Amino acid sequence: MAAGGAALWRRLSAWLPRGRLGLAALLGRLSDRLSRGRDRRARRSSWLLLAPLLTPPVPVITAPPCSLCPEGAHRFQWIRNLVPEFGISSSHVKVLSSPSEFYELLKVQIKAAKQRVVMASLYLGTGLHEQELVYCLEETLEKSLQAKGSPDLRVSILLDYTRGSRGRKNSRTMLIPLLQRFPKQVRVSLFHTPNLRGLLRLLIPERFNETIGLQHIKVYLFDDNVILSGANLSDLYFTNRQDRYVLLRDSPEIADFFTELVDAIGDVSLQLQQDDTVQMMEGMVHPYQGDKVAYCEIANRRVMEVINSARTRQEQLHAKTFHSSQPGSSHLSQQGSQASGDLKPEPDTWIYPLIQMKPFGIQIDEMVTETLLTEAERDARIYLTTGYFNLTQAYMDLILGTRAEYRILLASPEVNGFFGAKGVAGAIPAAYVYIERQFYSEVCYLQQQERVQLQEYSRAGWTFHAKGLWLYLAGSDLPCLTLIGSPNFGYRSVHRDLEAQVAIVTENKALQQQLHQEQEQLYLCSGVVSTSTFEQPNRYVKLWVKLVTPLIKNFF
């Protein structure tokens, strides 16, 4: 345990600025966590609240008891110790509500792009909706090619190799015409997890090989406009699969960050060629043929360079803005900024990109999420949603062991994305029912039904894929923070896949209202889970599913 404590201290010291957290405060917080664990074990010896301490630790940071400090620094500003902080106006943020709205926006943004189109997704589907997106890209590239001088538009697409290569007609065959027609303007990168290699890669068949690890990030940006979502580029996500979507307009710094992030992952990915072959960039270690440790170290370095350089730029920008706003600063410089039109409104909303790439040793999203759950105060409310309810043990322990109220929205079996699937995949919804029932039983055993409530999304003809979190501070009817992006809060998201989401923190009431309405609209299609829920015939779980689920739950 002593070695583990030393490792914990080294980890925290590495992440946190000096002087930000005292040793006494740290030991006090760990003592509280240990005490809560002892209390829980007294009630049930098999339940360990110490799990969060035994899993990769999180930075423990004391937050002020108010939403805003007198200086205007919000209580979640500690996140910028880990990642860049982008301050923007709330007027640049728009929350979307439907798949069709998301699809139409993608087409409009592609057609309007002048400098860059960057799209990261699990895969691109092969239906008519997806073909329409390819036509939009082709049309926009053609316009750029015909413009005077050299074409400015660059298109970069990042997909997962295994999912994007599934079947004869796949993401690769959809995009090859663009590569052939615009070889100097289009780049298609296919990420291949370094964990799928050797005999494992040879023996695991198609579809099942996707369980080892994926490129799961979903970011779509066009010039300086960024769409963050959990939705893939497939017809279901454009029609009747409910997800979440937020548009950040005129946000060049955020667009630059995600462009650099996608470029960094693209650089360590296989590059699709015009003849449907793939090859690595010259001098780059191969993800499954080369040395795994060397590959992961290079990938870690490339991604962390993006994060750290953006963080440094934003800190310098923040310092410059702070000093220029102080009394005695040059009125001439302020007047010059106004005359040139460079003066921006004071930010009332802050964007924090949270990256999780455990194969590369990057665990920022996990650290921030666990800290948010740990620090949630009594009477605060957390609305957490996931299309695939399979929380990590650390997240479950924090939900059951902390003081905030939780409303967890998950998919009913009928709206699970695997419902009706052929073969073994058809049993996956039943496995999720089994996991849900186990968690609900724990909630009941601890008599937490009032504080921790499960709700199931149900909507005829639809599937459910929304994921994220809304945080309501104690005494507030509106959320001040949301997490939105690709993670599902499960083992895969934390340990296997490449994930990215953003924390959006806002003090603007209009944007808070947008986020509140988004949450209400999703939860409106749900029913509260009770003991009787699991007595329904469609909740019957076969014995073999119960036996297999503990063995395979870390793969879905």
XYZ file of C-alpha atoms in Angstrom:
556
model
C 0.000 0.000 0.000
C 2.936 2.290 0.767
C 4.220 1.888 -2.763
C 0.751 2.622 -4.107
C 0.539 5.757 -1.954
C 3.898 6.940 -3.225
C 2.786 6.371 -6.794
C -0.403 8.291 -6.111
C 1.537 11.223 -4.701
C 3.947 11.229 -7.660
C 1.013 11.170 -10.084
C -0.715 14.084 -8.389
C 2.508 16.042 -8.093
C 3.165 15.590 -11.785
C -0.261 16.891 -12.795
C -0.815 19.693 -10.294
C 1.091 23.004 -10.129
C 3.284 23.436 -7.087
C 1.571 25.074 -4.166
C -1.886 24.359 -5.557
C -2.636 21.558 -3.074
C -0.989 21.142 0.325
C 0.171 17.794 1.670
C -2.124 18.125 4.692
C -5.121 18.746 2.442
C -4.231 15.768 0.265
C -3.802 13.431 3.243
C -7.031 14.728 4.737
C -8.935 14.005 1.545
C -7.452 10.519 1.238
C -8.285 9.887 4.905
C -11.909 10.831 4.244
C -12.047 8.425 1.305
C -10.518 5.648 3.444
C -13.019 6.300 6.227
C -15.942 6.094 3.826
C -14.526 2.806 2.545
C -14.327 1.392 6.094
C -17.907 2.436 6.803
C -19.145 0.754 3.628
C -17.198 -2.450 4.389
C -18.761 -2.525 7.845
C -22.127 -2.798 6.109
C -20.910 -5.159 3.406
C -17.370 -6.454 3.516
C -17.264 -7.320 -0.187
C -17.933 -3.747 -1.309
C -14.755 -1.689 -1.596
C -15.008 2.047 -1.829
C -11.234 2.042 -2.073
C -11.488 1.061 -5.724
C -11.009 4.650 -6.952
C -7.748 4.775 -5.000
C -6.530 1.485 -6.423
C -7.394 2.433 -9.995
C -5.489 5.239 -11.770
C -5.797 8.149 -9.315
C -7.329 11.517 -9.951
C -6.168 15.005 -9.043
C -7.980 16.018 -5.868
C -8.565 19.743 -5.904
C -10.578 21.742 -3.439
C -13.303 23.747 -5.160
C -14.810 26.931 -3.738
C -18.409 26.625 -2.475
C -19.814 29.030 -5.052
C -20.321 29.009 -8.789
C -18.222 32.123 -9.368
C -15.404 33.685 -7.389
C -15.367 37.500 -6.888
C -12.718 37.731 -9.596
C -15.018 35.927 -12.034
C -13.006 32.696 -12.007
C -15.508 29.839 -12.011
C -15.130 26.908 -9.641
C -14.076 24.484 -12.377
C -11.043 26.515 -13.409
C -8.820 23.798 -11.928
C -9.366 21.838 -15.161
C -7.006 24.213 -16.952
C -4.174 22.738 -14.875
C -4.519 19.708 -17.157
C -5.749 20.971 -20.530
C -6.089 24.227 -22.468
C -8.910 26.556 -21.441
C -10.775 28.291 -24.263
C -12.879 31.250 -23.185
C -15.667 32.119 -25.644
C -18.949 33.985 -25.793
C -22.035 31.871 -25.131
C -23.550 33.378 -28.282
C -21.156 31.135 -30.234
C -22.646 27.950 -28.767
C -25.699 26.210 -30.200
C -27.151 22.973 -28.860
C -28.783 20.764 -31.484
C -31.537 18.307 -30.661
C -32.204 15.908 -33.545
C -30.334 13.615 -35.974
C -31.834 15.393 -38.989
C -30.687 18.778 -37.689
C -27.194 17.335 -37.232
C -27.168 15.903 -40.772
C -28.388 19.096 -42.431
C -25.814 21.128 -40.518
C -23.018 18.817 -41.707
C -23.995 19.380 -45.336
C -24.310 23.147 -44.930
C -20.944 23.403 -43.193
C -19.167 21.243 -45.788
C -20.509 23.348 -48.652
C -19.487 26.598 -46.946
C -15.941 25.495 -46.001
C -13.079 27.456 -47.560
C -9.891 26.389 -45.747
C -10.428 23.101 -43.936
C -12.771 20.213 -43.322
C -11.666 17.888 -40.522
C -13.831 14.920 -39.584
C -13.047 12.266 -36.986
C -15.488 9.403 -36.554
C -15.615 5.696 -35.881
C -16.663 5.066 -39.472
C -18.462 6.429 -42.522
C -21.512 4.422 -43.561
C -22.291 3.264 -47.083
C -25.900 4.372 -47.595
C -27.501 7.219 -49.521
C -27.139 9.757 -46.698
C -23.431 9.081 -46.441
C -23.021 9.222 -50.230
C -24.652 12.648 -50.153
C -21.982 13.817 -47.702
C -19.268 12.536 -50.055
C -20.920 14.414 -52.935
C -20.894 17.591 -50.821
C -17.180 17.130 -50.161
C -16.525 16.516 -53.845
C -18.476 19.618 -54.850
C -16.654 21.825 -52.359
C -13.254 20.441 -53.348
C -14.078 21.014 -57.017
C -14.932 24.661 -56.340
C -11.669 25.077 -54.468
C -9.750 23.461 -57.312
C -11.288 25.811 -59.877
C -10.582 28.914 -57.812
C -7.773 31.203 -58.920
C -4.355 30.227 -57.661
C -3.605 27.092 -55.676
C -6.596 25.478 -53.905
C -6.795 26.390 -50.210
C -9.233 23.737 -49.019
C -7.802 20.734 -47.191
C -9.889 17.723 -46.132
C -8.661 15.414 -43.374
C -10.716 12.384 -42.340
C -9.831 10.106 -39.415
C -11.632 6.770 -39.007
C -11.026 3.467 -37.289
C -9.219 0.880 -39.411
C -11.140 -2.231 -38.338
C -14.619 -0.672 -38.402
C -13.879 1.302 -41.553
C -12.660 -1.830 -43.353
C -15.627 -4.049 -42.481
C -17.293 -5.660 -45.516
C -16.615 -5.279 -49.240
C -18.330 -1.927 -49.435
C -17.035 0.125 -46.551
C -15.717 3.506 -45.441
C -12.577 3.056 -47.512
C -14.392 2.359 -50.771
C -16.647 5.365 -50.117
C -13.677 7.719 -49.831
C -11.268 6.379 -52.466
C -12.888 8.454 -55.270
C -12.022 11.617 -53.332
C -8.416 10.482 -52.941
C -8.183 9.702 -56.642
C -9.752 13.000 -57.741
C -8.055 15.293 -55.198
C -4.836 13.566 -54.079
C -3.150 16.747 -52.848
C -6.129 18.029 -50.885
C -7.551 14.918 -49.203
C -6.070 12.797 -46.449
C -7.773 9.684 -45.029
C -6.176 8.201 -41.902
C -7.216 4.836 -40.449
C -6.248 4.306 -36.820
C -5.284 0.748 -35.893
C -5.030 -0.051 -32.198
C -1.560 -1.302 -31.175
C -3.255 -3.904 -28.969
C -4.515 -5.923 -31.954
C -1.371 -7.667 -33.215
C 0.315 -11.016 -33.750
C -1.762 -14.193 -33.402
C -4.620 -12.216 -31.877
C -4.985 -10.201 -35.080
C -4.851 -13.332 -37.217
C -7.348 -15.340 -35.193
C -10.071 -12.827 -34.285
C -12.611 -12.521 -37.113
C -14.060 -9.340 -38.566
C -16.458 -7.447 -36.272
C -15.056 -9.224 -33.193
C -11.656 -7.599 -33.788
C -13.336 -4.252 -33.057
C -13.663 -5.236 -29.380
C -9.910 -4.865 -28.805
C -9.783 -1.104 -29.340
C -11.076 1.626 -31.648
C -10.731 5.215 -32.786
C -13.942 6.454 -31.170
C -13.536 10.270 -31.305
C -16.360 12.193 -33.030
C -15.358 15.735 -34.027
C -16.500 17.542 -37.170
C -15.010 20.951 -37.967
C -15.289 23.296 -40.908
C -12.986 26.323 -41.017
C -13.522 27.783 -37.518
C -16.811 26.016 -36.709
C -16.685 22.850 -34.594
C -19.373 20.219 -34.013
C -18.824 17.927 -31.028
C -20.987 14.848 -30.740
C -21.209 11.168 -29.955
C -22.742 10.470 -33.376
C -20.996 8.621 -36.176
C -21.255 9.374 -39.895
C -23.943 6.824 -40.656
C -27.560 6.970 -41.803
C -28.994 5.852 -38.450
C -27.299 8.803 -36.761
C -28.900 11.099 -39.356
C -32.436 9.717 -38.973
C -33.593 7.818 -35.883
C -30.679 7.234 -33.491
C -30.786 9.852 -30.746
C -27.481 11.408 -29.759
C -26.164 14.773 -28.561
C -24.634 17.553 -30.658
C -23.227 21.009 -29.958
C -21.950 23.592 -32.464
C -19.183 26.031 -31.515
C -19.261 28.851 -34.064
C -16.370 31.155 -34.946
C -13.988 29.477 -32.515
C -10.601 29.440 -34.294
C -8.531 28.428 -31.266
C -10.764 25.414 -30.562
C -10.818 24.483 -34.253
C -7.014 24.729 -34.362
C -6.729 22.458 -31.328
C -8.916 19.704 -32.748
C -7.271 20.017 -36.162
C -3.892 19.459 -34.519
C -5.271 16.590 -32.430
C -6.702 14.804 -35.463
C -3.444 15.443 -37.349
C -1.452 13.943 -34.471
C -3.561 10.774 -34.406
C -3.511 10.702 -38.204
C 0.283 10.808 -38.196
C 0.419 7.546 -36.193
C -2.323 5.941 -38.280
C -2.355 4.015 -41.544
C -2.791 6.242 -44.601
C -5.375 5.137 -47.171
C -4.014 5.060 -50.719
C -5.789 5.484 -54.050
C -5.628 1.731 -54.757
C -7.241 0.831 -51.384
C -3.942 -0.183 -49.814
C -2.634 1.412 -46.644
C 0.821 2.483 -45.519
C 2.418 4.338 -42.650
C 4.068 7.714 -43.016
C 7.771 7.483 -43.735
C 9.800 6.854 -40.594
C 6.760 6.097 -38.420
C 6.599 2.935 -36.289
C 3.909 0.525 -37.488
C 1.001 0.073 -35.015
C 0.828 -3.753 -35.166
C 4.017 -4.804 -36.972
C 6.455 -2.528 -35.160
C 7.524 -2.334 -31.521
C 4.430 -1.667 -29.414
C 6.171 0.303 -26.664
C 7.986 2.523 -29.158
C 4.764 3.146 -31.098
C 2.800 4.087 -27.971
C 5.568 6.391 -26.764
C 5.589 8.231 -30.101
C 1.793 8.501 -30.084
C 1.803 9.786 -26.503
C 4.427 12.379 -27.357
C 2.548 13.595 -30.447
C -0.787 13.964 -28.640
C 0.667 15.515 -25.493
C 2.578 18.033 -27.628
C -0.762 19.185 -29.024
C -2.326 19.444 -25.567
C 0.621 21.148 -23.903
C 1.349 23.612 -26.701
C -2.310 24.662 -26.826
C -2.356 24.988 -23.045
C 0.728 27.201 -23.154
C -0.773 29.389 -25.900
C -4.006 29.829 -23.967
C -2.171 30.664 -20.732
C -0.164 33.331 -22.547
C -3.332 34.700 -24.138
C -5.065 34.739 -20.766
C -2.130 36.574 -19.150
C -2.040 39.120 -21.982
C -5.786 39.723 -21.721
C -5.585 40.006 -17.926
C -2.777 42.569 -17.995
C -4.372 44.644 -20.733
C -7.578 44.854 -18.706
C -5.819 46.174 -15.591
C -6.022 49.870 -14.581
C -3.197 51.862 -16.104
C -2.924 49.714 -19.209
C -2.443 51.596 -22.440
C -5.657 53.245 -23.664
C -4.025 53.585 -27.059
C -3.623 49.823 -27.409
C -7.257 49.289 -26.407
C -8.411 51.939 -28.864
C -6.276 50.333 -31.562
C -7.903 46.978 -30.893
C -11.349 48.529 -31.130
C -10.483 50.298 -34.368
C -9.203 47.101 -35.944
C -12.255 45.181 -34.770
C -10.128 42.712 -32.751
C -11.809 43.445 -29.408
C -13.795 40.377 -28.359
C -16.568 40.285 -25.771
C -15.638 39.038 -22.319
C -15.990 35.253 -22.241
C -18.858 33.844 -20.209
C -18.303 30.257 -21.339
C -15.213 28.051 -21.117
C -14.385 24.976 -23.188
C -12.013 22.281 -21.905
C -11.041 19.406 -24.261
C -10.773 16.152 -22.309
C -8.737 13.419 -23.993
C -8.668 9.741 -23.015
C -6.213 7.410 -24.769
C -5.242 4.745 -22.259
C -3.299 2.711 -24.870
C -0.982 5.753 -25.066
C -0.988 6.409 -21.318
C -3.226 9.498 -21.579
C -6.015 9.537 -18.964
C -7.137 13.162 -18.715
C -10.852 12.578 -19.270
C -10.915 9.839 -16.649
C -9.143 12.073 -14.128
C -11.472 15.021 -14.673
C -14.634 12.890 -14.640
C -13.651 11.154 -11.408
C -12.797 14.490 -9.802
C -16.158 15.969 -10.821
C -17.955 12.983 -9.297
C -15.800 13.148 -6.163
C -16.311 16.872 -5.611
C -20.054 16.976 -6.308
C -21.580 18.506 -3.193
C -24.649 17.491 -1.232
C -27.875 18.547 -2.988
C -26.051 18.985 -6.300
C -27.682 17.028 -9.123
C -25.857 15.097 -11.803
C -27.709 13.877 -14.866
C -25.577 11.218 -16.535
C -26.536 9.449 -19.747
C -25.028 6.618 -21.738
C -26.315 4.458 -24.563
C -24.381 1.501 -23.163
C -24.672 1.246 -19.375
C -21.474 -0.458 -18.280
C -19.830 1.972 -15.846
C -16.309 1.367 -14.608
C -16.019 0.160 -11.032
C -14.442 3.485 -10.048
C -17.371 5.480 -11.463
C -19.906 3.186 -9.775
C -18.155 3.458 -6.428
C -18.074 7.246 -6.646
C -21.767 7.457 -7.568
C -22.699 5.182 -4.667
C -20.245 6.739 -2.208
C -20.644 10.494 -2.750
C -23.409 12.916 -1.731
C -24.884 14.358 -4.909
C -28.164 13.215 -6.420
C -27.860 11.164 -9.616
C -30.333 10.654 -12.436
C -28.815 8.107 -14.814
C -30.403 7.726 -18.244
C -29.728 4.524 -20.174
C -31.186 2.598 -23.075
C -34.067 0.189 -22.623
C -33.417 -3.145 -24.422
C -35.583 -2.145 -27.392
C -33.615 1.057 -28.127
C -30.195 -0.514 -27.568
C -28.122 -0.301 -30.741
C -27.563 -4.080 -30.672
C -31.261 -4.974 -30.326
C -32.214 -7.515 -32.975
C -28.616 -8.097 -34.080
C -27.669 -11.472 -35.541
C -25.598 -14.077 -33.741
C -23.888 -13.483 -30.415
C -24.312 -9.695 -30.744
C -28.063 -10.196 -30.346
C -27.489 -11.135 -26.702
C -25.702 -7.882 -25.877
C -28.901 -6.003 -24.843
C -29.617 -8.818 -22.358
C -26.074 -8.451 -20.997
C -26.721 -4.733 -20.431
C -29.976 -5.613 -18.630
C -27.991 -7.937 -16.369
C -25.397 -5.229 -15.621
C -28.172 -2.707 -14.975
C -29.950 -5.062 -12.590
C -26.754 -5.726 -10.636
C -26.166 -1.999 -10.193
C -29.802 -1.368 -9.243
C -29.609 -4.164 -6.656
C -26.577 -2.476 -5.135
C -28.426 0.835 -5.021
C -31.326 -0.858 -3.228
C -29.042 -2.720 -0.820
C -27.476 0.583 0.207
C -30.944 2.202 0.404
C -29.916 4.863 -2.107
C -33.017 4.697 -4.355
C -33.979 8.316 -3.648
C -30.492 9.697 -4.287
C -29.474 7.461 -7.220
C -32.235 6.933 -9.773
C -32.072 4.951 -13.013
C -34.246 5.903 -15.962
C -34.658 4.021 -19.236
C -35.036 5.781 -22.572
C -37.786 4.304 -24.708
C -39.043 5.578 -28.059
C -40.808 3.539 -30.717
C -38.757 3.137 -33.889
C -35.655 4.806 -32.433
C -32.362 3.730 -30.890
C -30.490 5.584 -28.148
C -26.842 6.630 -28.335
C -26.662 9.828 -26.247
C -23.886 10.180 -23.721
C -22.667 12.882 -21.384
C -23.295 14.642 -18.127
C -25.045 17.766 -16.841
C -24.098 19.215 -13.441
C -26.554 21.326 -11.434
C -25.047 23.011 -8.388
C -26.964 22.880 -5.121
C -29.898 25.289 -5.198
C -29.728 25.834 -8.960
C -32.410 24.914 -11.486
C -30.002 25.174 -14.428
C -26.777 23.288 -15.224
C -23.491 25.182 -15.197
C -21.407 22.372 -16.693
C -21.893 19.661 -19.272
C -19.666 16.952 -20.706
C -20.320 16.100 -24.354
C -18.414 13.908 -26.781
C -17.613 10.264 -27.436
C -17.028 8.518 -24.041
C -19.674 6.155 -22.638
C -18.220 6.089 -19.077
C -17.537 2.360 -19.472
C -14.457 0.168 -19.423
C -13.939 0.479 -23.172
C -14.012 4.267 -23.066
C -11.542 4.394 -20.217
C -9.147 1.594 -21.152
C -9.423 0.515 -24.799
C -10.543 3.246 -27.191
C -9.403 6.716 -28.236
C -11.941 9.179 -26.825
C -12.486 12.932 -26.646
C -15.157 15.128 -25.170
C -15.342 18.683 -23.918
C -16.386 20.154 -20.615
C -18.509 23.228 -21.300
C -18.743 25.550 -18.302
C -20.998 28.581 -18.588
C -22.362 31.350 -16.415
C -24.715 32.542 -19.165
C -28.356 31.864 -18.285
C -29.495 31.539 -21.901
C -26.931 28.816 -22.637
C -27.669 27.120 -19.331
C -31.314 27.092 -20.391
C -30.350 25.487 -23.718
C -28.491 22.737 -21.897
C -31.350 22.278 -19.437
C -33.860 21.924 -22.266
C -31.601 19.388 -23.973
C -31.481 17.317 -20.793
C -35.235 17.582 -20.231
C -36.018 16.571 -23.801
C -33.948 13.395 -23.470
C -35.302 12.438 -20.052
C -38.862 13.131 -21.173
C -38.763 9.882 -23.195
C -37.837 7.776 -20.171
C -39.386 5.830 -17.326
C -38.023 5.320 -13.819
C -36.490 1.904 -13.141
C -37.948 -0.074 -10.231
C -37.924 -3.669 -9.046
C -40.947 -4.388 -11.243
C -38.945 -3.307 -14.318
C -36.878 -6.480 -14.146
C -39.948 -8.674 -13.719
C -41.149 -7.892 -17.232
C -40.852 -10.759 -19.768
C -38.511 -8.774 -22.039
C -36.029 -8.473 -19.150
C -35.454 -12.184 -18.838
C -31.736 -12.940 -19.043
C -30.660 -16.428 -20.007
C -28.308 -18.277 -17.693
C -25.493 -18.440 -20.252
C -25.632 -14.644 -20.655
C -25.324 -14.214 -16.878
C -22.327 -16.531 -16.814
C -20.555 -14.961 -19.792
C -21.230 -11.274 -19.050
C -18.634 -10.907 -16.233
C -16.029 -12.401 -18.561
C -16.716 -10.167 -21.571
C -18.144 -6.935 -20.095
C -14.815 -5.182 -20.575
C -15.099 -5.595 -24.351
C -18.414 -3.788 -24.998
